[in-house]
Short mmCIF file of C-alpha atoms in Angstrom, two decimals:
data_model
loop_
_atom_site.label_atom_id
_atom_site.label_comp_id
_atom_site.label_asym_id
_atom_site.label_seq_id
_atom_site.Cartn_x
_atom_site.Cartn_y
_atom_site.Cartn_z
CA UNK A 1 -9.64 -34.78 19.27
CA UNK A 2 -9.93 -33.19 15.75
CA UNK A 3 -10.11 -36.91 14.26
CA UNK A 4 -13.12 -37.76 16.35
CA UNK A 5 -15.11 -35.03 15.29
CA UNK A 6 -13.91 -35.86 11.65
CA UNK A 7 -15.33 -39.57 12.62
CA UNK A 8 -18.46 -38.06 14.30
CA UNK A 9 -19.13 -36.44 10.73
CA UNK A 10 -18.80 -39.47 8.75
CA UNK A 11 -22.03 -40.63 11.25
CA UNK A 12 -20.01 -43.04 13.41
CA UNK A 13 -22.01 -46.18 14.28
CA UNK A 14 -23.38 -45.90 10.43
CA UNK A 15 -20.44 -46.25 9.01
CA UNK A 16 -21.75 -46.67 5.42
CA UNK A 17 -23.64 -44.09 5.63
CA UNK A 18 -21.22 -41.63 6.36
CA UNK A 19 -18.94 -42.78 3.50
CA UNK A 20 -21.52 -42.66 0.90
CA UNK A 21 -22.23 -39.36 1.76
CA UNK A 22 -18.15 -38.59 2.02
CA UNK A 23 -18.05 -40.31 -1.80
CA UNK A 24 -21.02 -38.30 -3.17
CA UNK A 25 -19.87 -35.03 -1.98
CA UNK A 26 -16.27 -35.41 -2.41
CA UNK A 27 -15.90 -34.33 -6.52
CA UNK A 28 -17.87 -31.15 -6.03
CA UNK A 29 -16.16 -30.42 -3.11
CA UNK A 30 -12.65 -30.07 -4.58
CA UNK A 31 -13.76 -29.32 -7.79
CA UNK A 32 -13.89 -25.64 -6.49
CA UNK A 33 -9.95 -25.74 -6.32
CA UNK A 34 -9.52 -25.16 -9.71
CA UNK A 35 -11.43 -22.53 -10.50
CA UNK A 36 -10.48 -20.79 -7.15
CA UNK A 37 -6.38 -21.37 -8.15
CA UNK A 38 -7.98 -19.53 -11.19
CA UNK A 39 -9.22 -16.71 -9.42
CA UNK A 40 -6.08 -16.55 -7.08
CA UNK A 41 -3.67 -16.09 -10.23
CA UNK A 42 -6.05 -13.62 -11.88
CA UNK A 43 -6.89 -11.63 -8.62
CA UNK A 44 -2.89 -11.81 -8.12
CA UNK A 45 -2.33 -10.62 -11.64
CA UNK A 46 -4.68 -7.95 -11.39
CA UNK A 47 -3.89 -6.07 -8.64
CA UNK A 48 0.02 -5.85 -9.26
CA UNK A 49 -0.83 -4.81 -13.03
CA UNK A 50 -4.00 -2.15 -12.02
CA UNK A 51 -3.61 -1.21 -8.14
CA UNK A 52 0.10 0.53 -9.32
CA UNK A 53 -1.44 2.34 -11.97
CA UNK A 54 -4.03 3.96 -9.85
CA UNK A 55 -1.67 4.48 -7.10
CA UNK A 56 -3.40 2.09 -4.89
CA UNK A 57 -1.69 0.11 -1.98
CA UNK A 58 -1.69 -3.43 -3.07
CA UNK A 59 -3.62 -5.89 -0.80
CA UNK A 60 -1.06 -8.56 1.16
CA UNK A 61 -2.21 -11.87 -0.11
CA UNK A 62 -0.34 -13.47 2.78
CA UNK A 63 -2.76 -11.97 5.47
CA UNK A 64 -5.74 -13.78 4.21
CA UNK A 65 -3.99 -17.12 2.89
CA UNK A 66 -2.28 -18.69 5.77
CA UNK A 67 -2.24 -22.99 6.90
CA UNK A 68 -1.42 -22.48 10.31
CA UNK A 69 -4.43 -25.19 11.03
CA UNK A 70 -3.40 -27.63 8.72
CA UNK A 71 0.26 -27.79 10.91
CA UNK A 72 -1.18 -29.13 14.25
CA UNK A 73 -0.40 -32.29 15.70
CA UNK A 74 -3.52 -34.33 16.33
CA UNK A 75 -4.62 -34.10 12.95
CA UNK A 76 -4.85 -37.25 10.74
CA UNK A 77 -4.31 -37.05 7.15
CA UNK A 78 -7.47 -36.49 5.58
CA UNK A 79 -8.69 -34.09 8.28
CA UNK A 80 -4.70 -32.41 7.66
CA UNK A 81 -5.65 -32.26 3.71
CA UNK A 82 -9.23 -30.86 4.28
CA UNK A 83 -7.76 -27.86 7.00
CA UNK A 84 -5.26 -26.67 4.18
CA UNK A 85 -7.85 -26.73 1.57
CA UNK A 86 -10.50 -24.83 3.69
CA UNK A 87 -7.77 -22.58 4.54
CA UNK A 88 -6.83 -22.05 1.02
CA UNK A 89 -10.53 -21.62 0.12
CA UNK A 90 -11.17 -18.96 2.44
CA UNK A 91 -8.22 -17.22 2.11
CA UNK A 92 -8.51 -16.50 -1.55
CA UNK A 93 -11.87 -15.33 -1.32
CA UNK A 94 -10.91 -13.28 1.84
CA UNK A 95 -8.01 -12.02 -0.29
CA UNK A 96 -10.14 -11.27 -3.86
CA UNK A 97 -12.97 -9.98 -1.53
CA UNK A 98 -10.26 -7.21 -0.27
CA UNK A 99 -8.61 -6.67 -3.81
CA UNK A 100 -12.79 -5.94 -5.10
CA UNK A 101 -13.36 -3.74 -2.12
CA UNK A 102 -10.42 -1.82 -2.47
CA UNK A 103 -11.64 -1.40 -6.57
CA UNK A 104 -15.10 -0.46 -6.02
CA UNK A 105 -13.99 2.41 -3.13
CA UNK A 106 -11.49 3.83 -6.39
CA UNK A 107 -14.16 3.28 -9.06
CA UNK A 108 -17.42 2.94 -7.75
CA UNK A 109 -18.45 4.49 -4.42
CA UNK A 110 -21.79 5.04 -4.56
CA UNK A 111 -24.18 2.76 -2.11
CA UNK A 112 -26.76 0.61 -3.23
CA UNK A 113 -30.41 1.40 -3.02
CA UNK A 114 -31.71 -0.59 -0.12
CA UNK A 115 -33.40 -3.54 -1.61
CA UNK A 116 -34.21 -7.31 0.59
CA UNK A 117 -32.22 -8.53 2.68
CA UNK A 118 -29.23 -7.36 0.81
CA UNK A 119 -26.02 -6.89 3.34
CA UNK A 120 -23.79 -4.40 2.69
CA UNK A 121 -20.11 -4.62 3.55
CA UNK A 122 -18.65 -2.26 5.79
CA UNK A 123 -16.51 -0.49 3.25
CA UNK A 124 -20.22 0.94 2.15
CA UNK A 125 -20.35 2.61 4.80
CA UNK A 126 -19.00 5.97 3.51
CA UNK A 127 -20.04 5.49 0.11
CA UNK A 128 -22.53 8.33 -1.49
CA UNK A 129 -25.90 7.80 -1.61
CA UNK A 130 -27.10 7.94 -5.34
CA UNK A 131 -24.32 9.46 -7.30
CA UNK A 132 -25.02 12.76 -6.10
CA UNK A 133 -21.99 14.77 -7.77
CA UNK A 134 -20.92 17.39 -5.35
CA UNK A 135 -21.14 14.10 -2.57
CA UNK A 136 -19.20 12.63 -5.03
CA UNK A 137 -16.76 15.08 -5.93
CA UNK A 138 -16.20 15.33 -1.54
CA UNK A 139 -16.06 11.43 -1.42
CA UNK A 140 -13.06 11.78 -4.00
CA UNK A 141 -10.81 14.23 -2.32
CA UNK A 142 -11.54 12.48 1.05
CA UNK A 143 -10.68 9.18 -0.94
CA UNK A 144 -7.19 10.67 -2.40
CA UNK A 145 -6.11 12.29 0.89
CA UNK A 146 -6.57 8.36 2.16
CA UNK A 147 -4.21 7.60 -0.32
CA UNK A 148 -1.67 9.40 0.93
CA UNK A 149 -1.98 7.62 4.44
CA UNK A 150 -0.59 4.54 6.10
CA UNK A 151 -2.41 2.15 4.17
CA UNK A 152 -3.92 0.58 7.20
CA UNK A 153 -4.86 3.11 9.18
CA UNK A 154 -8.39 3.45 7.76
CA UNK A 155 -8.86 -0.67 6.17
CA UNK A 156 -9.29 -4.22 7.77
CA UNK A 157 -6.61 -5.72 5.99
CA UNK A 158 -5.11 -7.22 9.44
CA UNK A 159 -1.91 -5.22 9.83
CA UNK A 160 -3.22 -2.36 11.61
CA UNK A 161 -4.99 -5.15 14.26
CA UNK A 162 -0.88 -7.13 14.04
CA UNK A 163 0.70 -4.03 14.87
CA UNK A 164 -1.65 -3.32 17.91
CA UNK A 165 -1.27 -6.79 19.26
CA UNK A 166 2.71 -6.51 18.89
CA UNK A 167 2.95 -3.29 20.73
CA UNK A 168 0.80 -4.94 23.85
#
């Protein structure tokens, strides 16, 4: 099953081929994982020195780095390797993603001038438009009395969605 589509990507019937590429690709692949262990330690680091400070709930790094893939049966070793590392991977960005979102709503809410094709996340969405200060000064006393909330009920960190599912 899963190791036939990892075959089907290494161009079965061109064997060779498929290799080469697999040999070529493979350093800059998992040369990410170091600087993204990097970025999980400092993310990690930051928000249980800062988040505290600033009275901010800290994110659960545990709800964006799980390798519940990596544990099923049919998988062959390499394909077994590859699932934890992509789950890794995406995790920590998921995770540093949330930690910088949950920043820029304490320090920075103000929305970007439409520009391109630029996307802007959903935590945007009730950002000011151009630093107007009364706006501002709202956005702040909204953004405090959010504080003092659940800290899911108005986030997509996961546990609001968990806790939904579990009372079903």
């Amino acid at each position: 099953m899963i190791s036939e589509h990892h075959s089907t990507r290494l161009d079965e019937g061109r064997w060779p081929v498929g290799a080469l590429r697999l040999l070529i690709s493979a350093p800059f692949i998992y040369a990410v994982l170091i600087p993204v262990i990097f970025l999980d330690l400092v993310i990690t680091i930051y928000q249980f020195v800062c988040f505290p400070l600033y009275g901010l709930t800290k994110v659960k790094r545990r709800e964006y780095v799980q390798f519940e893939r990596g544990k099923m049966e049919d998988l062959q070793l390499l394909d077994r390797i590859n699932c934890h590392y992509c789950s890794y991977v995406n995790g920590v960005m998921g995770y540093a993603r949330k930690v910088a979102a949950e920043t820029e709503r304490m320090w920075c809410p103000i929305r970007h001038k439409p520009q391109g094709k630029f996307v802007a996340p959903a935590h945007h969405d009730r950002f000011v438009i151009r630093s107007k200060r009364p706006e501002l000064a709202t956005y702040y006393k909204e953004y405090e009395k959010d504080l003092e909330k659940h800290p899911c009920e108005d986030c997509d960190c996961g546990e609001e969605k968990v806790r939904r599912a579990n009372a079903r």
